[in-house]
mmCIF file of N, CA and C in Angstrom:
data_model
loop_
_atom_site.group_PDB
_atom_site.id
_atom_site.type_symbol
_atom_site.label_atom_id
_atom_site.label_comp_id
_atom_site.label_asym_id
_atom_site.label_seq_id
_atom_site.Cartn_x
_atom_site.Cartn_y
_atom_site.Cartn_z
ATOM 1 N N ASP A 105 0.847 -1.189 0.000
ATOM 2 C CA ASP A 105 0.000 0.000 0.000
ATOM 3 C C ASP A 105 0.885 1.242 0.000
ATOM 4 N N LEU A 106 0.435 2.253 -0.691
ATOM 5 C CA LEU A 106 1.153 3.524 -0.747
ATOM 6 C C LEU A 106 0.825 4.343 0.495
ATOM 7 N N TYR A 107 1.857 4.708 1.245
ATOM 8 C CA TYR A 107 1.659 5.514 2.444
ATOM 9 C C TYR A 107 1.894 6.997 2.179
ATOM 10 N N ALA A 108 3.008 7.337 1.522
ATOM 11 C CA ALA A 108 3.342 8.751 1.373
ATOM 12 C C ALA A 108 4.159 9.012 0.121
ATOM 13 N N VAL A 109 4.004 10.211 -0.391
ATOM 14 C CA VAL A 109 4.836 10.751 -1.465
ATOM 15 C C VAL A 109 5.222 12.149 -1.011
ATOM 16 N N PHE A 110 6.523 12.470 -1.088
ATOM 17 C CA PHE A 110 6.939 13.815 -0.707
ATOM 18 C C PHE A 110 8.170 14.254 -1.483
ATOM 19 N N ILE A 111 8.421 15.549 -1.449
ATOM 20 C CA ILE A 111 9.581 16.136 -2.100
ATOM 21 C C ILE A 111 10.565 16.545 -1.020
ATOM 22 N N THR A 112 11.825 16.181 -1.218
ATOM 23 C CA THR A 112 12.861 16.556 -0.266
ATOM 24 C C THR A 112 14.114 16.965 -1.033
ATOM 25 N N ASN A 113 15.147 17.278 -0.306
ATOM 26 C CA ASN A 113 16.389 17.759 -0.906
ATOM 27 C C ASN A 113 17.491 16.730 -0.770
ATOM 28 N N GLY A 114 18.470 16.823 -1.663
ATOM 29 C CA GLY A 114 19.610 15.913 -1.634
ATOM 30 C C GLY A 114 20.863 16.527 -1.047
ATOM 31 N N ARG A 115 20.850 17.851 -0.838
ATOM 32 C CA ARG A 115 22.017 18.547 -0.263
ATOM 33 C C ARG A 115 21.559 19.477 0.845
ATOM 34 N N THR A 116 22.423 19.666 1.821
ATOM 35 C CA THR A 116 22.087 20.548 2.943
ATOM 36 C C THR A 116 21.864 21.992 2.503
ATOM 37 N N SER A 117 22.493 22.406 1.423
ATOM 38 C CA SER A 117 22.360 23.792 0.966
ATOM 39 C C SER A 117 20.928 24.131 0.529
ATOM 40 N N GLU A 118 20.102 23.141 0.259
ATOM 41 C CA GLU A 118 18.728 23.399 -0.168
ATOM 42 C C GLU A 118 17.743 23.526 0.992
ATOM 43 N N ASP A 119 18.197 23.264 2.221
ATOM 44 C CA ASP A 119 17.263 23.357 3.350
ATOM 45 C C ASP A 119 17.964 23.796 4.631
ATOM 46 N N ASN A 120 18.599 24.932 4.572
ATOM 47 C CA ASN A 120 19.180 25.559 5.759
ATOM 48 C C ASN A 120 20.091 24.616 6.547
ATOM 49 N N GLY A 121 20.934 23.881 5.834
ATOM 50 C CA GLY A 121 21.895 22.992 6.483
ATOM 51 C C GLY A 121 21.336 21.641 6.894
ATOM 52 N N TYR A 122 20.207 21.250 6.336
ATOM 53 C CA TYR A 122 19.529 20.024 6.780
ATOM 54 C C TYR A 122 19.102 19.170 5.595
ATOM 55 N N VAL A 123 19.213 17.861 5.761
ATOM 56 C CA VAL A 123 18.630 16.890 4.836
ATOM 57 C C VAL A 123 17.815 15.910 5.680
ATOM 58 N N PHE A 124 16.543 15.755 5.360
ATOM 59 C CA PHE A 124 15.685 14.811 6.072
ATOM 60 C C PHE A 124 16.156 13.394 5.762
ATOM 61 N N ASN A 125 16.538 12.651 6.788
ATOM 62 C CA ASN A 125 17.057 11.290 6.652
ATOM 63 C C ASN A 125 15.888 10.316 6.584
ATOM 64 N N TYR A 126 15.425 10.034 5.385
ATOM 65 C CA TYR A 126 14.261 9.163 5.208
ATOM 66 C C TYR A 126 14.644 7.703 4.974
ATOM 67 N N ILE A 127 15.959 7.406 4.964
ATOM 68 C CA ILE A 127 16.400 6.028 4.735
ATOM 69 C C ILE A 127 17.318 5.572 5.862
ATOM 70 N N PHE A 128 16.875 4.622 6.636
ATOM 71 C CA PHE A 128 17.708 3.945 7.622
ATOM 72 C C PHE A 128 17.004 2.653 8.012
ATOM 73 N N PRO A 129 17.752 1.639 8.404
ATOM 74 C CA PRO A 129 17.152 0.315 8.566
ATOM 75 C C PRO A 129 16.329 0.090 9.834
ATOM 76 N N ASN A 130 16.737 0.650 10.948
ATOM 77 C CA ASN A 130 16.044 0.348 12.199
ATOM 78 C C ASN A 130 15.959 1.583 13.078
ATOM 79 N N LEU A 131 14.886 1.651 13.837
ATOM 80 C CA LEU A 131 14.726 2.708 14.822
ATOM 81 C C LEU A 131 14.807 2.098 16.208
ATOM 82 N N LYS A 132 15.201 2.915 17.147
ATOM 83 C CA LYS A 132 15.489 2.457 18.502
ATOM 84 C C LYS A 132 14.273 1.858 19.214
ATOM 85 N N ASN A 133 13.110 2.475 19.056
ATOM 86 C CA ASN A 133 11.915 2.035 19.779
ATOM 87 C C ASN A 133 10.667 2.603 19.096
ATOM 88 N N GLU A 134 9.502 2.314 19.658
ATOM 89 C CA GLU A 134 8.252 2.773 19.050
ATOM 90 C C GLU A 134 8.119 4.290 19.081
ATOM 91 N N ARG A 135 8.668 4.941 20.093
ATOM 92 C CA ARG A 135 8.636 6.410 20.160
ATOM 93 C C ARG A 135 9.445 7.003 19.007
ATOM 94 N N ALA A 136 10.602 6.429 18.739
ATOM 95 C CA ALA A 136 11.436 6.885 17.626
ATOM 96 C C ALA A 136 10.711 6.672 16.296
ATOM 97 N N PHE A 137 10.025 5.540 16.178
ATOM 98 C CA PHE A 137 9.240 5.273 14.971
ATOM 99 C C PHE A 137 8.130 6.313 14.823
ATOM 100 N N ALA A 138 7.447 6.629 15.915
ATOM 101 C CA ALA A 138 6.354 7.605 15.867
ATOM 102 C C ALA A 138 6.857 8.986 15.444
ATOM 103 N N THR A 139 8.029 9.394 15.914
ATOM 104 C CA THR A 139 8.556 10.709 15.507
ATOM 105 C C THR A 139 8.963 10.689 14.038
ATOM 106 N N PHE A 140 9.467 9.556 13.549
ATOM 107 C CA PHE A 140 9.789 9.414 12.137
ATOM 108 C C PHE A 140 8.520 9.539 11.292
ATOM 109 N N VAL A 141 7.461 8.847 11.688
ATOM 110 C CA VAL A 141 6.191 8.908 10.966
ATOM 111 C C VAL A 141 5.652 10.343 10.976
ATOM 112 N N ASP A 142 5.786 11.034 12.093
ATOM 113 C CA ASP A 142 5.350 12.434 12.164
ATOM 114 C C ASP A 142 6.097 13.286 11.134
ATOM 115 N N GLN A 143 7.388 13.049 10.975
ATOM 116 C CA GLN A 143 8.176 13.793 9.989
ATOM 117 C C GLN A 143 7.692 13.510 8.565
ATOM 118 N N ILE A 144 7.383 12.264 8.284
ATOM 119 C CA ILE A 144 6.831 11.921 6.968
ATOM 120 C C ILE A 144 5.472 12.605 6.785
ATOM 121 N N ASN A 145 4.638 12.548 7.812
ATOM 122 C CA ASN A 145 3.305 13.138 7.731
ATOM 123 C C ASN A 145 3.359 14.638 7.460
ATOM 124 N N GLN A 146 4.351 15.329 8.025
ATOM 125 C CA GLN A 146 4.496 16.758 7.754
ATOM 126 C C GLN A 146 4.774 17.009 6.274
ATOM 127 N N ARG A 147 5.485 16.099 5.633
ATOM 128 C CA ARG A 147 5.961 16.289 4.270
ATOM 129 C C ARG A 147 5.066 15.706 3.180
ATOM 130 N N LYS A 148 4.243 14.726 3.507
ATOM 131 C CA LYS A 148 3.533 14.008 2.447
ATOM 132 C C LYS A 148 2.552 14.922 1.709
ATOM 133 N N LEU A 149 2.508 14.707 0.410
ATOM 134 C CA LEU A 149 1.681 15.526 -0.463
ATOM 135 C C LEU A 149 0.219 15.118 -0.412
ATOM 136 N N TYR A 150 -0.037 13.857 -0.034
ATOM 137 C CA TYR A 150 -1.392 13.307 0.009
ATOM 138 C C TYR A 150 -1.570 12.489 1.279
ATOM 139 N N ASN A 151 -2.763 12.496 1.803
ATOM 140 C CA ASN A 151 -3.150 11.558 2.846
ATOM 141 C C ASN A 151 -3.863 10.423 2.115
ATOM 142 N N THR A 152 -3.280 9.243 2.148
ATOM 143 C CA THR A 152 -3.787 8.130 1.345
ATOM 144 C C THR A 152 -4.820 7.268 2.061
ATOM 145 N N GLY A 153 -4.985 7.466 3.366
ATOM 146 C CA GLY A 153 -5.887 6.615 4.123
ATOM 147 C C GLY A 153 -5.216 5.342 4.608
ATOM 148 N N VAL A 154 -3.926 5.184 4.280
ATOM 149 C CA VAL A 154 -3.144 4.023 4.703
ATOM 150 C C VAL A 154 -2.372 4.398 5.963
ATOM 151 N N ASP A 155 -2.281 3.471 6.923
ATOM 152 C CA ASP A 155 -1.480 3.711 8.125
ATOM 153 C C ASP A 155 -0.229 2.837 8.084
ATOM 154 N N ILE A 156 0.732 3.163 8.939
ATOM 155 C CA ILE A 156 1.899 2.289 9.107
ATOM 156 C C ILE A 156 2.146 2.089 10.593
ATOM 157 N N LYS A 157 2.639 0.896 10.900
ATOM 158 C CA LYS A 157 2.925 0.504 12.283
ATOM 159 C C LYS A 157 4.388 0.086 12.387
ATOM 160 N N PRO A 158 4.935 0.107 13.593
ATOM 161 C CA PRO A 158 6.337 -0.288 13.762
ATOM 162 C C PRO A 158 6.648 -1.702 13.266
ATOM 163 N N THR A 159 5.642 -2.564 13.217
ATOM 164 C CA THR A 159 5.855 -3.943 12.783
ATOM 165 C C THR A 159 5.742 -4.127 11.265
ATOM 166 N N ASP A 160 5.331 -3.087 10.548
ATOM 167 C CA ASP A 160 5.182 -3.184 9.095
ATOM 168 C C ASP A 160 6.532 -3.213 8.398
ATOM 169 N N LYS A 161 6.564 -3.856 7.257
ATOM 170 C CA LYS A 161 7.734 -3.825 6.378
ATOM 171 C C LYS A 161 7.509 -2.690 5.396
ATOM 172 N N LEU A 162 8.445 -1.726 5.382
ATOM 173 C CA LEU A 162 8.330 -0.546 4.536
ATOM 174 C C LEU A 162 9.303 -0.621 3.370
ATOM 175 N N ILE A 163 8.937 0.048 2.292
ATOM 176 C CA ILE A 163 9.840 0.232 1.171
ATOM 177 C C ILE A 163 9.864 1.729 0.864
ATOM 178 N N THR A 164 11.060 2.247 0.630
ATOM 179 C CA THR A 164 11.228 3.660 0.311
ATOM 180 C C THR A 164 11.968 3.762 -1.013
ATOM 181 N N LEU A 165 11.385 4.476 -1.945
ATOM 182 C CA LEU A 165 11.982 4.683 -3.256
ATOM 183 C C LEU A 165 12.178 6.176 -3.461
ATOM 184 N N SER A 166 13.268 6.558 -4.093
ATOM 185 C CA SER A 166 13.460 7.975 -4.398
ATOM 186 C C SER A 166 14.059 8.130 -5.785
ATOM 187 N N THR A 167 13.737 9.251 -6.399
ATOM 188 C CA THR A 167 14.246 9.567 -7.716
ATOM 189 C C THR A 167 14.422 11.078 -7.819
ATOM 190 N N CYS A 168 15.109 11.503 -8.834
ATOM 191 C CA CYS A 168 15.285 12.936 -9.067
ATOM 192 C C CYS A 168 13.959 13.546 -9.506
ATOM 193 N N THR A 169 13.763 14.790 -9.129
ATOM 194 C CA THR A 169 12.639 15.575 -9.624
ATOM 195 C C THR A 169 13.169 16.988 -9.833
ATOM 196 N N TYR A 170 12.412 17.848 -10.452
ATOM 197 C CA TYR A 170 12.982 19.114 -10.906
ATOM 198 C C TYR A 170 12.318 20.348 -10.310
ATOM 199 N N GLU A 171 11.784 20.234 -9.111
ATOM 200 C CA GLU A 171 11.207 21.387 -8.440
ATOM 201 C C GLU A 171 12.278 22.420 -8.086
ATOM 202 N N PHE A 172 13.499 21.953 -7.810
ATOM 203 C CA PHE A 172 14.669 22.786 -7.549
ATOM 204 C C PHE A 172 15.889 21.896 -7.726
ATOM 205 N N GLU A 173 17.070 22.488 -7.721
ATOM 206 C CA GLU A 173 18.298 21.715 -7.926
ATOM 207 C C GLU A 173 18.464 20.658 -6.829
ATOM 208 N N GLU A 174 18.794 19.441 -7.223
ATOM 209 C CA GLU A 174 18.998 18.305 -6.310
ATOM 210 C C GLU A 174 17.739 17.905 -5.537
ATOM 211 N N ALA A 175 16.575 18.188 -6.091
ATOM 212 C CA ALA A 175 15.315 17.773 -5.457
ATOM 213 C C ALA A 175 15.119 16.271 -5.638
ATOM 214 N N ARG A 176 14.431 15.660 -4.682
ATOM 215 C CA ARG A 176 14.127 14.234 -4.722
ATOM 216 C C ARG A 176 12.629 14.030 -4.499
ATOM 217 N N LEU A 177 12.064 13.097 -5.236
ATOM 218 C CA LEU A 177 10.701 12.652 -5.007
ATOM 219 C C LEU A 177 10.795 11.314 -4.290
ATOM 220 N N VAL A 178 10.178 11.207 -3.135
ATOM 221 C CA VAL A 178 10.270 10.010 -2.298
ATOM 222 C C VAL A 178 8.886 9.374 -2.181
ATOM 223 N N VAL A 179 8.849 8.055 -2.330
ATOM 224 C CA VAL A 179 7.623 7.277 -2.187
ATOM 225 C C VAL A 179 7.851 6.265 -1.067
ATOM 226 N N VAL A 180 6.930 6.234 -0.105
ATOM 227 C CA VAL A 180 7.003 5.274 1.008
ATOM 228 C C VAL A 180 5.774 4.382 0.935
ATOM 229 N N GLY A 181 6.023 3.082 0.908
ATOM 230 C CA GLY A 181 4.935 2.115 0.890
ATOM 231 C C GLY A 181 5.129 1.082 1.976
ATOM 232 N N ARG A 182 4.101 0.323 2.210
ATOM 233 C CA ARG A 182 4.214 -0.773 3.173
ATOM 234 C C ARG A 182 3.627 -2.028 2.580
ATOM 235 N N MET A 183 4.141 -3.126 3.071
ATOM 236 C CA MET A 183 3.658 -4.433 2.637
ATOM 237 C C MET A 183 2.211 -4.610 3.096
ATOM 238 N N ILE A 184 1.399 -5.221 2.242
ATOM 239 C CA ILE A 184 0.011 -5.483 2.595
ATOM 240 C C ILE A 184 -0.010 -6.481 3.746
ATOM 241 N N ARG A 185 -0.805 -6.166 4.762
ATOM 242 C CA ARG A 185 -0.893 -7.035 5.941
ATOM 243 C C ARG A 185 -1.764 -8.253 5.653
ATOM 244 N N LYS A 186 -1.508 -9.309 6.400
ATOM 245 C CA LYS A 186 -2.278 -10.545 6.262
ATOM 246 C C LYS A 186 -3.763 -10.237 6.453
ATOM 247 N N GLY A 187 -4.566 -10.696 5.515
ATOM 248 C CA GLY A 187 -6.009 -10.490 5.586
ATOM 249 C C GLY A 187 -6.477 -9.160 5.015
ATOM 250 N N GLU A 188 -5.555 -8.318 4.609
ATOM 251 C CA GLU A 188 -5.900 -7.002 4.074
ATOM 252 C C GLU A 188 -6.152 -7.107 2.565
ATOM 253 N N SER A 189 -7.085 -6.339 2.065
ATOM 254 C CA SER A 189 -7.393 -6.353 0.637
ATOM 255 C C SER A 189 -6.253 -5.733 -0.169
ATOM 256 N N GLU A 190 -6.020 -6.267 -1.354
ATOM 257 C CA GLU A 190 -5.005 -5.717 -2.244
ATOM 258 C C GLU A 190 -5.544 -4.562 -3.081
ATOM 259 N N SER A 191 -6.850 -4.344 -3.055
ATOM 260 C CA SER A 191 -7.431 -3.265 -3.860
ATOM 261 C C SER A 191 -7.197 -1.912 -3.177
ATOM 262 N N ILE A 192 -7.125 -0.888 -3.988
ATOM 263 C CA ILE A 192 -6.865 0.469 -3.505
ATOM 264 C C ILE A 192 -8.179 1.225 -3.434
ATOM 265 N N ASP A 193 -8.414 1.898 -2.322
ATOM 266 C CA ASP A 193 -9.616 2.716 -2.164
ATOM 267 C C ASP A 193 -9.237 4.174 -2.409
ATOM 268 N N ALA A 194 -9.324 4.596 -3.657
ATOM 269 C CA ALA A 194 -8.926 5.956 -4.038
ATOM 270 C C ALA A 194 -9.814 7.026 -3.400
ATOM 271 N N SER A 195 -10.976 6.654 -2.914
ATOM 272 C CA SER A 195 -11.869 7.636 -2.291
ATOM 273 C C SER A 195 -11.307 8.163 -0.968
ATOM 274 N N LYS A 196 -10.326 7.464 -0.396
ATOM 275 C CA LYS A 196 -9.721 7.899 0.871
ATOM 276 C C LYS A 196 -8.581 8.900 0.681
ATOM 277 N N VAL A 197 -8.139 9.101 -0.551
ATOM 278 C CA VAL A 197 -6.995 9.982 -0.821
ATOM 279 C C VAL A 197 -7.427 11.441 -0.726
ATOM 280 N N ARG A 198 -6.650 12.217 0.025
ATOM 281 C CA ARG A 198 -6.891 13.654 0.193
ATOM 282 C C ARG A 198 -5.569 14.396 -0.008
ATOM 283 N N ILE A 199 -5.634 15.550 -0.629
ATOM 284 C CA ILE A 199 -4.448 16.387 -0.813
ATOM 285 C C ILE A 199 -4.097 17.033 0.517
ATOM 286 N N ASN A 200 -2.828 17.015 0.879
ATOM 287 C CA ASN A 200 -2.342 17.723 2.060
ATOM 288 C C ASN A 200 -2.227 19.195 1.673
ATOM 289 N N SER A 201 -2.969 20.055 2.312
ATOM 290 C CA SER A 201 -3.010 21.469 1.926
ATOM 291 C C SER A 201 -1.752 22.245 2.305
ATOM 292 N N ASN A 202 -0.911 21.697 3.177
ATOM 293 C CA ASN A 202 0.263 22.436 3.617
ATOM 294 C C ASN A 202 1.444 21.510 3.916
ATOM 295 N N PRO A 203 1.948 20.777 2.907
ATOM 296 C CA PRO A 203 3.082 19.888 3.181
ATOM 297 C C PRO A 203 4.363 20.681 3.462
ATOM 298 N N ARG A 204 5.243 20.066 4.192
ATOM 299 C CA ARG A 204 6.540 20.665 4.510
ATOM 300 C C ARG A 204 7.520 20.363 3.377
ATOM 301 N N TYR A 205 8.046 21.420 2.763
ATOM 302 C CA TYR A 205 9.031 21.296 1.697
ATOM 303 C C TYR A 205 10.378 21.825 2.197
ATOM 304 N N PRO A 206 11.459 21.496 1.512
ATOM 305 C CA PRO A 206 12.748 22.113 1.822
ATOM 306 C C PRO A 206 12.725 23.615 1.484
ATOM 307 N N GLN A 207 13.598 24.371 2.102
ATOM 308 C CA GLN A 207 13.661 25.814 1.900
ATOM 309 C C GLN A 207 13.780 26.189 0.421
ATOM 310 N N ALA A 208 14.532 25.435 -0.353
ATOM 311 C CA ALA A 208 14.729 25.740 -1.776
ATOM 312 C C ALA A 208 13.403 25.766 -2.535
ATOM 313 N N TRP A 209 12.450 24.943 -2.159
ATOM 314 C CA TRP A 209 11.145 24.923 -2.806
ATOM 315 C C TRP A 209 10.431 26.253 -2.580
ATOM 316 N N TYR A 210 10.425 26.718 -1.326
ATOM 317 C CA TYR A 210 9.780 28.001 -1.004
ATOM 318 C C TYR A 210 10.493 29.153 -1.698
ATOM 319 N N ASP A 211 11.821 29.116 -1.713
ATOM 320 C CA ASP A 211 12.595 30.169 -2.372
ATOM 321 C C ASP A 211 12.253 30.258 -3.852
ATOM 322 N N LYS A 212 12.173 29.116 -4.520
ATOM 323 C CA LYS A 212 11.878 29.096 -5.953
ATOM 324 C C LYS A 212 10.484 29.638 -6.243
ATOM 325 N N LYS A 213 9.549 29.400 -5.338
ATOM 326 C CA LYS A 213 8.162 29.862 -5.516
ATOM 327 C C LYS A 213 7.950 31.280 -4.984
ATOM 328 N N GLY A 214 8.980 31.850 -4.308
ATOM 329 C CA GLY A 214 8.845 33.183 -3.729
ATOM 330 C C GLY A 214 7.916 33.214 -2.526
ATOM 331 N N LEU A 215 7.886 32.110 -1.776
ATOM 332 C CA LEU A 215 6.996 31.985 -0.614
ATOM 333 C C LEU A 215 7.785 31.935 0.682
ATOM 334 N N ASN A 216 7.122 32.308 1.776
ATOM 335 C CA ASN A 216 7.711 32.148 3.103
ATOM 336 C C ASN A 216 7.556 30.703 3.536
ATOM 337 N N ASN A 217 8.551 30.187 4.225
ATOM 338 C CA ASN A 217 8.540 28.811 4.704
ATOM 339 C C ASN A 217 7.886 28.760 6.085
ATOM 340 N N PRO A 218 6.664 28.221 6.191
ATOM 341 C CA PRO A 218 5.999 28.165 7.494
ATOM 342 C C PRO A 218 6.675 27.200 8.467
ATOM 343 N N TYR A 219 7.580 26.369 7.972
ATOM 344 C CA TYR A 219 8.269 25.387 8.811
ATOM 345 C C TYR A 219 9.690 25.826 9.173
ATOM 346 N N SER A 220 10.074 27.042 8.838
ATOM 347 C CA SER A 220 11.470 27.469 9.020
ATOM 348 C C SER A 220 11.936 27.394 10.473
ATOM 349 N N GLY A 221 11.050 27.531 11.432
ATOM 350 C CA GLY A 221 11.431 27.466 12.838
ATOM 351 C C GLY A 221 11.376 26.073 13.444
ATOM 352 N N TYR A 222 10.971 25.082 12.661
ATOM 353 C CA TYR A 222 10.851 23.722 13.167
ATOM 354 C C TYR A 222 12.227 23.111 13.384
ATOM 355 N N SER A 223 12.299 22.150 14.285
ATOM 356 C CA SER A 223 13.575 21.501 14.578
ATOM 357 C C SER A 223 14.022 20.610 13.423
ATOM 358 N N LYS A 224 15.306 20.367 13.370
ATOM 359 C CA LYS A 224 15.893 19.500 12.357
ATOM 360 C C LYS A 224 15.965 18.088 12.930
ATOM 361 N N TRP A 225 14.986 17.285 12.594
ATOM 362 C CA TRP A 225 14.846 15.938 13.142
ATOM 363 C C TRP A 225 15.986 15.042 12.705
ATOM 364 N N LEU A 226 16.485 14.260 13.649
ATOM 365 C CA LEU A 226 17.486 13.224 13.373
ATOM 366 C C LEU A 226 16.972 11.912 13.980
ATOM 367 N N PRO A 227 17.169 10.801 13.304
ATOM 368 C CA PRO A 227 16.629 9.537 13.822
ATOM 369 C C PRO A 227 17.370 9.062 15.066
ATOM 370 N N GLU A 228 16.600 8.507 15.992
ATOM 371 C CA GLU A 228 17.184 7.801 17.140
ATOM 372 C C GLU A 228 17.420 6.375 16.684
ATOM 373 N N THR A 229 18.657 5.938 16.696
ATOM 374 C CA THR A 229 18.936 4.568 16.246
ATOM 375 C C THR A 229 19.505 3.755 17.395
#
């Protein structure tokens, strides 16, 4: 199931010295997992109606995109759980009206970054 799609940066220069670390194999505990999910939720372009749990197997894919220099498009999915339908319910998908983008995205659009004062999250491993 598709959990999230978001745009992030590949270099610290595009986001005030920060790169969101969306790829790592293990988190220390469920609290660390919850803070990671919160970071994804801030950034995701759509709410898909899919949830993720610490016990889920996740896959993260990224590719280049051209919103700004060194931009990345990231897709996070999870393995379908036992007994869960393989069909997609597109009626649950909603656009996130205010996703968190890297500073370079706001600069290119000539917008103020509403997340500029937020902390620079690092994973607890």
